CSV table of C-alpha atoms and ligand atoms in Angstrom, one decimal:
chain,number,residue,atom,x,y,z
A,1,UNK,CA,-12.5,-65.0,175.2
A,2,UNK,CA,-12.5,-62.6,178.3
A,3,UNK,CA,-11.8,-58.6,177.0
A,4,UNK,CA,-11.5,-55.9,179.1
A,5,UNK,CA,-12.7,-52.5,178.0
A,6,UNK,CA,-10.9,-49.8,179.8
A,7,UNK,CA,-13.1,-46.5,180.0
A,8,UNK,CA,-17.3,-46.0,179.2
A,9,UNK,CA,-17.0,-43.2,177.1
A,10,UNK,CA,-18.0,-43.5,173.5
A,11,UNK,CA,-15.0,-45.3,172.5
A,12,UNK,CA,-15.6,-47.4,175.2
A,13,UNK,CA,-18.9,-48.5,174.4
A,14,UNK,CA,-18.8,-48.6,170.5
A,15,UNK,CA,-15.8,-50.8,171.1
A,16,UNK,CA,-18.0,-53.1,174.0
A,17,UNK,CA,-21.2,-52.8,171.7
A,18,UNK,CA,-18.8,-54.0,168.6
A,19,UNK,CA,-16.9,-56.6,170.4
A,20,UNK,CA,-19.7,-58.8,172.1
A,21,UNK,CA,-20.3,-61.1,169.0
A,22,UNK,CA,-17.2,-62.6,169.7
A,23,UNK,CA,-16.0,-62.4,173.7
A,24,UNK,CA,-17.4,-61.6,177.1
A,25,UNK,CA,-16.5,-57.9,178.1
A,26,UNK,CA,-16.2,-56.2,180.7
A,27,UNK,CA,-16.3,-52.4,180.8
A,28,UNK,CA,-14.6,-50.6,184.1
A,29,UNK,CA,-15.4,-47.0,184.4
A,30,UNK,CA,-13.7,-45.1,187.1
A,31,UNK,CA,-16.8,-42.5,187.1
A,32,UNK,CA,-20.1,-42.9,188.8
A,33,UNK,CA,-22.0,-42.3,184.7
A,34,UNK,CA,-20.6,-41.1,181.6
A,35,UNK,CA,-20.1,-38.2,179.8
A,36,UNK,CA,-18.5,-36.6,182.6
A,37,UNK,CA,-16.8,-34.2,182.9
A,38,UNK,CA,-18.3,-33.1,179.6
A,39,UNK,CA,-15.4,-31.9,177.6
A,40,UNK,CA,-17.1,-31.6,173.7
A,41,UNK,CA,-19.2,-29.2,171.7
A,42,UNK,CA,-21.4,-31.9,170.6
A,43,UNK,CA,-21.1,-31.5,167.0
A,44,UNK,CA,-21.4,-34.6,164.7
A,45,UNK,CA,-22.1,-35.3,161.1
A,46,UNK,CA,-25.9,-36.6,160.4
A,47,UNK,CA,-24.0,-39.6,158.6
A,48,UNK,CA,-22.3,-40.1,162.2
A,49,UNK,CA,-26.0,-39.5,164.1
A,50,UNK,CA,-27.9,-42.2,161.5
A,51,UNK,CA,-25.3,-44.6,162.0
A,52,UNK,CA,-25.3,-44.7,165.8
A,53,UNK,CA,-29.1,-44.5,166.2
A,54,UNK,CA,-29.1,-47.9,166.6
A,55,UNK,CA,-27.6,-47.1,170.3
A,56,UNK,CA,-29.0,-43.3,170.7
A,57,UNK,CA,-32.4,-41.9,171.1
A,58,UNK,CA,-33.3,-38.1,169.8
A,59,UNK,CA,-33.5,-37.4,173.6
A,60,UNK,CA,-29.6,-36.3,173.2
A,61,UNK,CA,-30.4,-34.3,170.0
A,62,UNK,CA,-29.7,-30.3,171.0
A,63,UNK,CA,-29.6,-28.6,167.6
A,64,UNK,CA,-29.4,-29.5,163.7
A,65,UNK,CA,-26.8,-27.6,161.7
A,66,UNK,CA,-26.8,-26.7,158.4
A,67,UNK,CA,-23.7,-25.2,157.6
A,68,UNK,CA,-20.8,-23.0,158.7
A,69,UNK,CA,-19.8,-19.5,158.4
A,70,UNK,CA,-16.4,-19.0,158.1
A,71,UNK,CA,-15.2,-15.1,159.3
A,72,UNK,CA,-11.8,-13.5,159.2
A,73,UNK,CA,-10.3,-11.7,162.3
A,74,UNK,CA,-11.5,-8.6,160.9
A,75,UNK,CA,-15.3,-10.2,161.0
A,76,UNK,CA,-15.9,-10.6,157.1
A,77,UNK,CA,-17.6,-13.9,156.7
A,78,UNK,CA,-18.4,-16.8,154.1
A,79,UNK,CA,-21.2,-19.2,154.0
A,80,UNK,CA,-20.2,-23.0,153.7
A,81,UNK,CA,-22.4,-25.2,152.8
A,82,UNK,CA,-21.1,-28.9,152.3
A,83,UNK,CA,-22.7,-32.0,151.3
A,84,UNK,CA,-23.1,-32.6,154.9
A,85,UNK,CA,-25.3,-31.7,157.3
A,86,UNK,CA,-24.6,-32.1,161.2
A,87,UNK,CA,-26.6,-32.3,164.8
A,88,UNK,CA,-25.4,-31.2,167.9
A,89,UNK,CA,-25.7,-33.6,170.9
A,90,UNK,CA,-26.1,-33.1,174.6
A,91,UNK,CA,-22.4,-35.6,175.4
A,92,UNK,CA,-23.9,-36.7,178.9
A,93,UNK,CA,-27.1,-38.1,177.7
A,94,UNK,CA,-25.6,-39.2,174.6
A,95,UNK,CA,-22.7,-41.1,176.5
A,96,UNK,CA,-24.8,-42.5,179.3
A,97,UNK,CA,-27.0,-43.9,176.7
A,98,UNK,CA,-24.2,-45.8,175.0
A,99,UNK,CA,-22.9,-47.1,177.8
A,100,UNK,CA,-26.4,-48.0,179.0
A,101,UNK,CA,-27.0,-50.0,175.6
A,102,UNK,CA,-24.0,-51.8,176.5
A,103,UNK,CA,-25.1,-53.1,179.7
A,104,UNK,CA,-28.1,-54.2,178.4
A,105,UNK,CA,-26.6,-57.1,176.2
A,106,UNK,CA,-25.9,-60.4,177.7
A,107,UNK,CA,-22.0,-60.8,177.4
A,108,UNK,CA,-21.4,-57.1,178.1
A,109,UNK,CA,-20.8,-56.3,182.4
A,110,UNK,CA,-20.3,-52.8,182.9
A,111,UNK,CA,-19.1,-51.9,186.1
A,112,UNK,CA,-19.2,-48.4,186.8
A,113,UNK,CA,-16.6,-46.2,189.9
A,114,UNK,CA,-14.0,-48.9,189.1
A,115,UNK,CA,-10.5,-47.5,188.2
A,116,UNK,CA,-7.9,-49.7,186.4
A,117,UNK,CA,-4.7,-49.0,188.0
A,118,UNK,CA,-2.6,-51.6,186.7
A,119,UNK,CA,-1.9,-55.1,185.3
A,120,UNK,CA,-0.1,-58.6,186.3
A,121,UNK,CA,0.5,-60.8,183.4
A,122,UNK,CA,-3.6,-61.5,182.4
A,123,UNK,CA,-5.3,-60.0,185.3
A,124,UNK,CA,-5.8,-56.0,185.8
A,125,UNK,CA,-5.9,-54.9,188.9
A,126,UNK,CA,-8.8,-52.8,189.3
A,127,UNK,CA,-10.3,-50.4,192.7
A,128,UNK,CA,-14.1,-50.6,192.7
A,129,UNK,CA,-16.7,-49.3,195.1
A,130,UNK,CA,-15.5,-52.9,197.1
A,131,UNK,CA,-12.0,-52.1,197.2
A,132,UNK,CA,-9.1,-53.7,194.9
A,133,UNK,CA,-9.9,-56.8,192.7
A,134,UNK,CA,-8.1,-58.6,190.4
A,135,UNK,CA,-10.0,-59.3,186.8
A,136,UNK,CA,-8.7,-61.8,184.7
A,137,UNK,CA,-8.8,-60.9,180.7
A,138,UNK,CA,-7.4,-62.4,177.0
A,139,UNK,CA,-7.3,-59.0,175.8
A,140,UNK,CA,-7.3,-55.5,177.3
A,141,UNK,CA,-8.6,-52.4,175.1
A,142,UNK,CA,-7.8,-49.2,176.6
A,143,UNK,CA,-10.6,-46.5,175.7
A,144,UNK,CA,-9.5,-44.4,178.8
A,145,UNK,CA,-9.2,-41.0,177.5
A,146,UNK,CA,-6.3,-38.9,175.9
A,147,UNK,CA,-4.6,-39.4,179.4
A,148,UNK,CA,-4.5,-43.2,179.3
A,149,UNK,CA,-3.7,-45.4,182.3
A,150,UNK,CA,-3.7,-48.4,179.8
A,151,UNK,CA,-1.3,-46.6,177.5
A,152,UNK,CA,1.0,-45.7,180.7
A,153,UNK,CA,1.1,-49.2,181.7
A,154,UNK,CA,2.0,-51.0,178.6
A,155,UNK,CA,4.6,-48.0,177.1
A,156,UNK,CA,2.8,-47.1,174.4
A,157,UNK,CA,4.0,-43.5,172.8
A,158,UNK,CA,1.0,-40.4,174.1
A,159,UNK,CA,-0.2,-38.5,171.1
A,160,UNK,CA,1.0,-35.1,170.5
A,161,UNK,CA,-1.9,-32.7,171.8
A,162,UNK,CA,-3.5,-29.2,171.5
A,163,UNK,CA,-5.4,-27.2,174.3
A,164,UNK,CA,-9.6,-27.0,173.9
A,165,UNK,CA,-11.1,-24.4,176.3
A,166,UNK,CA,-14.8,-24.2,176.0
A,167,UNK,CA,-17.6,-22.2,177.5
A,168,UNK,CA,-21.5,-22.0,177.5
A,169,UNK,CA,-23.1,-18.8,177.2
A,170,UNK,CA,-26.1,-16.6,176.0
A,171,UNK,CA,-25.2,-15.7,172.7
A,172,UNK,CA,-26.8,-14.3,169.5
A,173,UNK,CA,-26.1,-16.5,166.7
A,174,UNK,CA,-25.8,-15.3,163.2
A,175,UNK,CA,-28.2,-17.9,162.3
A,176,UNK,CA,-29.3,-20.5,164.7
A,177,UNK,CA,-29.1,-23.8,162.5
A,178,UNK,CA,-24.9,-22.7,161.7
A,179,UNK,CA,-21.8,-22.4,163.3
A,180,UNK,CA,-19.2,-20.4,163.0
A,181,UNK,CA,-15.4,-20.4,162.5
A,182,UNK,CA,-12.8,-18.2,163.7
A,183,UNK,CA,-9.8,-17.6,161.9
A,184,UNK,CA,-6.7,-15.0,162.4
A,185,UNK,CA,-4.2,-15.0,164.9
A,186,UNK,CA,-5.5,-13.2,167.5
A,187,UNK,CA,-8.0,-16.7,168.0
A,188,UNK,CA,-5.4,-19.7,167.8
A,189,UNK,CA,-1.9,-20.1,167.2
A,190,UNK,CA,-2.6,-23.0,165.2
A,191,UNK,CA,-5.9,-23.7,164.8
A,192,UNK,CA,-9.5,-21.7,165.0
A,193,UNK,CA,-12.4,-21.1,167.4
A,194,UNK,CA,-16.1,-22.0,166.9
A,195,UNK,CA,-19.2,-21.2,168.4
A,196,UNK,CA,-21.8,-24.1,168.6
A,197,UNK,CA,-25.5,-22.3,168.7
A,198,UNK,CA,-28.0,-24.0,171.0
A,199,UNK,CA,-31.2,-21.8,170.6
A,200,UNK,CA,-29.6,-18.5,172.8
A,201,UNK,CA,-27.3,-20.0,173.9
A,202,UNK,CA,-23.7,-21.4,172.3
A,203,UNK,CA,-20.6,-23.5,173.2
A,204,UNK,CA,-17.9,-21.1,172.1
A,205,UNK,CA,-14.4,-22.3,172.2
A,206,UNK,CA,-11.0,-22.2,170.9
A,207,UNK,CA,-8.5,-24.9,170.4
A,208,UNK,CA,-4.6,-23.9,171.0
A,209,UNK,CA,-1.0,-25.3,171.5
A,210,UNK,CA,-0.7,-23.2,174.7
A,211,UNK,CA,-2.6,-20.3,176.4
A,212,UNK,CA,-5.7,-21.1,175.5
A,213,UNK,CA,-7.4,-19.2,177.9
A,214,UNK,CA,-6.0,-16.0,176.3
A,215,UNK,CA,-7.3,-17.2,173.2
A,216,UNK,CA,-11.1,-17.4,174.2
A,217,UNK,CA,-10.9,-14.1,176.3
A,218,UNK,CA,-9.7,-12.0,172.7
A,219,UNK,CA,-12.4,-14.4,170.8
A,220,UNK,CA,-15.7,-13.4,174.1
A,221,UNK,CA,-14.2,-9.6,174.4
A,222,UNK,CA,-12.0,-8.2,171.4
A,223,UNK,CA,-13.3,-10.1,167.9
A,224,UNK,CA,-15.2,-7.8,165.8
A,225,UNK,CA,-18.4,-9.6,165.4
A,226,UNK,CA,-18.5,-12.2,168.5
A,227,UNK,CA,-17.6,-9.6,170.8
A,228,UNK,CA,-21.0,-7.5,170.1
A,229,UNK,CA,-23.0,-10.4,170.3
A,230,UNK,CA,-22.3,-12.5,173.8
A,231,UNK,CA,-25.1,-12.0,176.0
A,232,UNK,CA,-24.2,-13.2,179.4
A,233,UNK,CA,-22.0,-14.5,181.5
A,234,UNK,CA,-20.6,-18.3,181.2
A,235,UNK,CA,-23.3,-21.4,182.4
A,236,UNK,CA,-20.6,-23.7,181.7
A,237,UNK,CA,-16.9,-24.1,181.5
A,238,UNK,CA,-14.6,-27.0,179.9
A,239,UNK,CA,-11.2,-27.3,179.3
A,240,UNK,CA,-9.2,-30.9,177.5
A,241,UNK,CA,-6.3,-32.0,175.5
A,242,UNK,CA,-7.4,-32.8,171.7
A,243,UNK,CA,-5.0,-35.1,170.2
A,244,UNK,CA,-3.7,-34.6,166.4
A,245,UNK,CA,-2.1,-37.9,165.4
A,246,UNK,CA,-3.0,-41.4,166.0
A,247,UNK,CA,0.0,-43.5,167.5
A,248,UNK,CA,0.9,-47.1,167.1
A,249,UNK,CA,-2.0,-48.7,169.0
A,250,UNK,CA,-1.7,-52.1,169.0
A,251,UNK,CA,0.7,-54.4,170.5
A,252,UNK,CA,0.1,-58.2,171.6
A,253,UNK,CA,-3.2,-58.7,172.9
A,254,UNK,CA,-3.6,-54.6,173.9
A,255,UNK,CA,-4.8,-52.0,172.0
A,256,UNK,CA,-6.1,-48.7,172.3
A,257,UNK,CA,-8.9,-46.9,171.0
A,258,UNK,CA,-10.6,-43.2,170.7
A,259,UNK,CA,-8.8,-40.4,172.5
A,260,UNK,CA,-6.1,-42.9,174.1
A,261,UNK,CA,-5.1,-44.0,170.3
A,262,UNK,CA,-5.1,-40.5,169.4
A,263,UNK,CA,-8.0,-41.2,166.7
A,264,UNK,CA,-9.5,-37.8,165.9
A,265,UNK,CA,-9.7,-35.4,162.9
A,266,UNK,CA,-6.5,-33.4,163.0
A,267,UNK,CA,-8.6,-30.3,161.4
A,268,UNK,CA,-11.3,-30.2,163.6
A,269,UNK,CA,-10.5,-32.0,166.7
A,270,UNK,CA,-14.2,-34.4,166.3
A,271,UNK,CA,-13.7,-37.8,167.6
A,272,UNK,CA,-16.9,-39.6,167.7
A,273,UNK,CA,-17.2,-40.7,164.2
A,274,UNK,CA,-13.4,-42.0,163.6
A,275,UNK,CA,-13.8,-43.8,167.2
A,276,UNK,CA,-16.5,-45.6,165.7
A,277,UNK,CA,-15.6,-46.5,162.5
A,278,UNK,CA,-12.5,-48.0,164.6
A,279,UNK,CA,-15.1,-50.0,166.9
A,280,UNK,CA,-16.3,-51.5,163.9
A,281,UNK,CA,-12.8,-52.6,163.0
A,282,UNK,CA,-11.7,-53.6,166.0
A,283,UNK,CA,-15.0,-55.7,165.9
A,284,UNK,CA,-14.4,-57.2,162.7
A,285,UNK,CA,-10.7,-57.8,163.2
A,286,UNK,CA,-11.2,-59.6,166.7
A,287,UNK,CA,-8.9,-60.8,168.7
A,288,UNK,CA,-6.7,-59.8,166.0
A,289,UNK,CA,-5.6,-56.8,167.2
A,290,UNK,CA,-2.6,-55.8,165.0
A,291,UNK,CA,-5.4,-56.3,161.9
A,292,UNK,CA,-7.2,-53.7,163.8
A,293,UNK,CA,-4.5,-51.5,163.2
A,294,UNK,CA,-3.6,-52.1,160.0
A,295,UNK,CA,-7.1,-52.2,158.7
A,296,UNK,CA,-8.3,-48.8,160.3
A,297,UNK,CA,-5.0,-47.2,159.1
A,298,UNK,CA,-5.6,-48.5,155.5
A,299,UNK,CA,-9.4,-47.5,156.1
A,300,UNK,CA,-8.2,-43.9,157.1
A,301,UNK,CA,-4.8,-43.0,157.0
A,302,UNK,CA,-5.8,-41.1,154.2
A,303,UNK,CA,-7.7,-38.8,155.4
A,304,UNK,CA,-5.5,-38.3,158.6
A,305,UNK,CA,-2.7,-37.6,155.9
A,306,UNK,CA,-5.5,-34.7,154.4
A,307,UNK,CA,-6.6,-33.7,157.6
A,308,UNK,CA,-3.1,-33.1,159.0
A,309,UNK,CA,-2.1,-31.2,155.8
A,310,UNK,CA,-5.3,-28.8,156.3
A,311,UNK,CA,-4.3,-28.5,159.6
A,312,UNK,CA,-0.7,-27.3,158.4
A,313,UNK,CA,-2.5,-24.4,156.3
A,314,UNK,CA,-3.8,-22.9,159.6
A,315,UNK,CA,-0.1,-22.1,160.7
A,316,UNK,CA,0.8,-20.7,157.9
A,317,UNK,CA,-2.0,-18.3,156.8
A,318,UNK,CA,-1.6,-14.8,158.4
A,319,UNK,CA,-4.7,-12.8,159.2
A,320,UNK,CA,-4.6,-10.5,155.8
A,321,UNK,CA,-4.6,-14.1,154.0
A,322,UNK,CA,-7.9,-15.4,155.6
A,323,UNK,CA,-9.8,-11.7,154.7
A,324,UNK,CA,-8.2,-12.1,151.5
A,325,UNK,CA,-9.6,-15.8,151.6
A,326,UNK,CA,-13.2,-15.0,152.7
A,327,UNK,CA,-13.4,-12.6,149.6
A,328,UNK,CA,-12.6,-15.0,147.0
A,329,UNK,CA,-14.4,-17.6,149.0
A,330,UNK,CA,-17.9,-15.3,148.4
A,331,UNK,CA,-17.7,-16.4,144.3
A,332,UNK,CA,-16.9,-20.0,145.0
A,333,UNK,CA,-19.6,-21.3,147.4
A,334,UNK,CA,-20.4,-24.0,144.9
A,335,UNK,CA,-17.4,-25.7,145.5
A,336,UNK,CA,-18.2,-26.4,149.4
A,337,UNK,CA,-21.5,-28.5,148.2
A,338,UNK,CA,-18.8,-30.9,147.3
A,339,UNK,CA,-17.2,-31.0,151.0
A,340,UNK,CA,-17.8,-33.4,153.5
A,341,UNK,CA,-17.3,-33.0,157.4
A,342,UNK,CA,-16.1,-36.0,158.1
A,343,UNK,CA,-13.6,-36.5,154.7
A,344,UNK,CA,-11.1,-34.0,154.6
A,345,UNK,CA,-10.1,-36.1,151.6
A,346,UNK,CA,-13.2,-34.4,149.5
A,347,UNK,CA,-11.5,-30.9,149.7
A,348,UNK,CA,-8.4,-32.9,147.5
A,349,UNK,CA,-11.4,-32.8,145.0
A,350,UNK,CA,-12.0,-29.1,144.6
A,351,UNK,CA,-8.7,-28.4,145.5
A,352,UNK,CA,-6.9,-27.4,142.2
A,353,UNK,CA,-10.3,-25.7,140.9
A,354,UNK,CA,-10.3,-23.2,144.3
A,355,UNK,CA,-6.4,-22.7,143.6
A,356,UNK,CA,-6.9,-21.4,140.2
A,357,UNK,CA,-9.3,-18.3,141.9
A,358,UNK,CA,-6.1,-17.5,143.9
A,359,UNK,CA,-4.4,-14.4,142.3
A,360,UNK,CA,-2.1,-13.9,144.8
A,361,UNK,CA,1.0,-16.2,144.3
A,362,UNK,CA,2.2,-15.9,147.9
A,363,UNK,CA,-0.8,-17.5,149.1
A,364,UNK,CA,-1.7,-20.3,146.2
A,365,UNK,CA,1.8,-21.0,147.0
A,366,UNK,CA,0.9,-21.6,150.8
A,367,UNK,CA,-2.2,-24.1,149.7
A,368,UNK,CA,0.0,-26.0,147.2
A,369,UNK,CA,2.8,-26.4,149.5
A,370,UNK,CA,0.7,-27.3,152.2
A,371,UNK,CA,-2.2,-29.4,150.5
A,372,UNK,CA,-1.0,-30.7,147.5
A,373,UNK,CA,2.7,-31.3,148.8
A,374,UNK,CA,1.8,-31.6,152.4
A,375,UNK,CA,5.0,-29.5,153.3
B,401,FAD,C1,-13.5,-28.8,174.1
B,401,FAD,C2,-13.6,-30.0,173.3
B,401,FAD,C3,-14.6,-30.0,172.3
B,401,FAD,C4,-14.8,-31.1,171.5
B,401,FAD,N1,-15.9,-31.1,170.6
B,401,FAD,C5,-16.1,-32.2,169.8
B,401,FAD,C6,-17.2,-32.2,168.9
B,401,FAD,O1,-17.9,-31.2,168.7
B,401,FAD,N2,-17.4,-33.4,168.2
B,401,FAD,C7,-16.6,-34.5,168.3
B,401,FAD,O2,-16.8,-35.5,167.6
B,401,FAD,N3,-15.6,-34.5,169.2
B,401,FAD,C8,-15.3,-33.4,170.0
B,401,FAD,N4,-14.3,-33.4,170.9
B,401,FAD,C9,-13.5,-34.6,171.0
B,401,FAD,C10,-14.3,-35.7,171.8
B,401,FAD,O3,-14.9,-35.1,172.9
B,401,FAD,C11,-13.4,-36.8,172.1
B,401,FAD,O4,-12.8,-37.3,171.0
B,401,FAD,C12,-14.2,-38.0,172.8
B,401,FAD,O5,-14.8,-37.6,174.0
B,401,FAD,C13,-13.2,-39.1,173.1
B,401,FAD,O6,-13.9,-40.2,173.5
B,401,FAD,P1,-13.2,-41.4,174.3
B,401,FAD,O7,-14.3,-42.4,174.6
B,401,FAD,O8,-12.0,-41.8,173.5
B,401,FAD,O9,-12.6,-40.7,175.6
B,401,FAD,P2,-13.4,-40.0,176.8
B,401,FAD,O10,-14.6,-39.4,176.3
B,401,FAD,O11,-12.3,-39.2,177.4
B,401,FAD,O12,-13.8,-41.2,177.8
B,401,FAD,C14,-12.8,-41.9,178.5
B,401,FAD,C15,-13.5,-42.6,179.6
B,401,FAD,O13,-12.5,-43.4,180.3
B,401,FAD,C16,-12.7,-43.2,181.7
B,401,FAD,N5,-11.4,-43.5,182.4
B,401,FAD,C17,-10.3,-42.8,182.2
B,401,FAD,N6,-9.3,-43.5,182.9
B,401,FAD,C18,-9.8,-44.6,183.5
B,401,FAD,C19,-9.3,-45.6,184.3
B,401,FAD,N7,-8.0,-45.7,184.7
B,401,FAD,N8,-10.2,-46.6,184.7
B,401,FAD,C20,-11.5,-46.6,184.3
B,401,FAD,N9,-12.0,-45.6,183.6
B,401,FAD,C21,-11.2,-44.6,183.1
B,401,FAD,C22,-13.1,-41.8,181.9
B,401,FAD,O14,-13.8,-41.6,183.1
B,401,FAD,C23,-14.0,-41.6,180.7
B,401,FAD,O15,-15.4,-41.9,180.9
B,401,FAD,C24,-14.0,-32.3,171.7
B,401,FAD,C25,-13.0,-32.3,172.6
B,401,FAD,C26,-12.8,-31.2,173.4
B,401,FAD,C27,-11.7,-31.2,174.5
């Protein structure tokens, strides 16, 4: 069987890598390398890093992260220490590496500045550094981004999506081996902002539904405690759409995966570790794509389900509730060891204990309705 991978990113690639047991793929990637334009803070779980250092070397590893503080717009903070711990990579090695992997193995052709514009019954019509070609495939798997061509071309519904704005920049970390979280309302409208430490530098960032520009410029100049400790101006700037919901991504002998199927964690806006727990499926499940679907879903529509309802909880506390929340969250630090990055399903487990610490009924009535009713 002939698949074609649309996209060398690391959906891309984890899907090729996956795939090539069972067909002859070919990757097209409109770009001259991957991981570019880089548009990520580089933050995944060590369970993620072990898992794919079958394909990565430490050459991408930046930073290795401990924990998080979590601070309230008026700069109190908590430490959160889950059962987790996470690395920071540098996205264009670690991408370029994947995709090199790829090209290394026998069935996998990976042809790099080749766009996929459209398709004709079984052949895609690709342009390439030699013009316009036509490729002939069994299957197509479109890994081309939260802006998918594949998705355009075969109707499939576009994930909803917030804004990410990041930037690079000397920066004083409270502690070099953490990041931090931004809460409050001044920050996001819907979500939080982060600072990734890389030695003195960080990627700081927010994550929006609009403006999210505005958003980083309070978080760099006005916020109590990041304010006072930026150094410099920006080395690097990024801006991308984070999607919050997978759609319906299979259909016939199509599917999509990554960004284009709108696989990432609704609470945090990470990727790399749900794309490749889907590459494994879609390995697995090959060329059955619509068990692809239905076996990732089953695999982790729960923790979308969690993940969307944590998500919920950020629109709904106000900035008095996350200073109340950082206060209470001092004398309960034990109940984060039992948190896991990548399982927003684990928080369901200390859930009901943290609850129970809330003595305001306004806002256990906001967590209840949000994560145990999902309203
Ligand atoms: C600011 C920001 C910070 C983030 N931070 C993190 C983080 O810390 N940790 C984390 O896990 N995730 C993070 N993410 C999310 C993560 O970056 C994405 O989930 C991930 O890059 C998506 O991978 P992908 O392979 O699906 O898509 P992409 O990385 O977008 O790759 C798609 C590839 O397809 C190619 N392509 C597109 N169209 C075509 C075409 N027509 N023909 C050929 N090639 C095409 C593109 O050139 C690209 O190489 C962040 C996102 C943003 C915006």
């Amino acid at each position: 069987m002939r698949v074609l991978v649309v996209g060398g990113g690391p959906a891309g690639s984890l899907a090729a890598l996956h795939l090539a047991e069972k067909a002859d793929v070919t990757i097209v990637e409109e770009h001259p390398s991957a991981g570019f334009p880089v548009q990520c803070a580089g933050l995944i779980s060590d369970t993620c890093y072990s898992e794919l250092r079958n394909y990565v070397s430490d050459r991408c590893l930046l930073n290795r992260i401990e924990g998080a503080f979590v601070l309230a717009p008026d700069g109190s903070y908590v430490e959160l220490k889950g059962r987790s711990k996470a690395v920071v990579v540098e996205r264009k090695i670690f991408d370029s590496e994947l995709l090199r992997k790829a090209a290394e193995m026998d069935r996998i052709d990976v042809r790099i500045k080749t766009r996929f514009m459209n398709c004709n019954g079984k052949k895609a019509l690709v342009r390439g550094m030699n013009g316009e070609e036509l490729l002939q495939y069994d299957a197509i798997i479109g890994a081309d981004g939260v802006a998918s061509t594949v998705a355009k071309v075969f109707g499939f519904p576009r994930p909803r999506t917030l804004l990410a704005m990041q930037v690079e920049c000397r920066f004083e970390a409270m502690d070099e081996h953490m990041v931090e979280l931004y809460f409050g309302k001044d920050y996001s409208d819907c979500f939080f902002g982060y600072a990734v430490p890389l030695g003195d530098t960080a990627r700081i960032g927010v994550v929006a539904s609009e403006n999210p520009q505005q958003y980083l410029m309070n978080l760099l100049e006005k916020h109590p405690s990041v304010s006072k400790r930026v150094k410099g101006g920006v080395i690097e700037l990024n801006t991308g759409a984070i999607p919050v919901k997978p759609i319906n991504f299979a259909r016939g002998n199509v599917a999509l995966i990554g960004d284009a199927a709108g696989m990432v964690k609704p609470y945090t806006g990470g990727g790399i570790y749900y794309h490749y727990i889907a590459a494994q499926t879609l390995g697995e499940t090959f060329p059955d794509l619509d068990a692809y679907r239905r076996i990732y879903m089953k695999k982790m529509g729960y923790e979308y389900k969690m993940g969307e309802r944590i998500a919920r909880l950020y629109s709904l506390l106000t900035d008095d509730d996350y200073v109340n929340l950082v206060k209470i969250g001092k004398g309960a630090e034990e109940l984060a060891a039992e948190l896991h990055m990548d399982s927003p399903s684990s928080l369901l487990k200390v859930i009901p204990r943290f609850i129970r610490l809330l003595t305001n009924p306004r806002l256990s009535a906001k967590f209840g309705r949000a994560l145990l009713m999902g309203l």
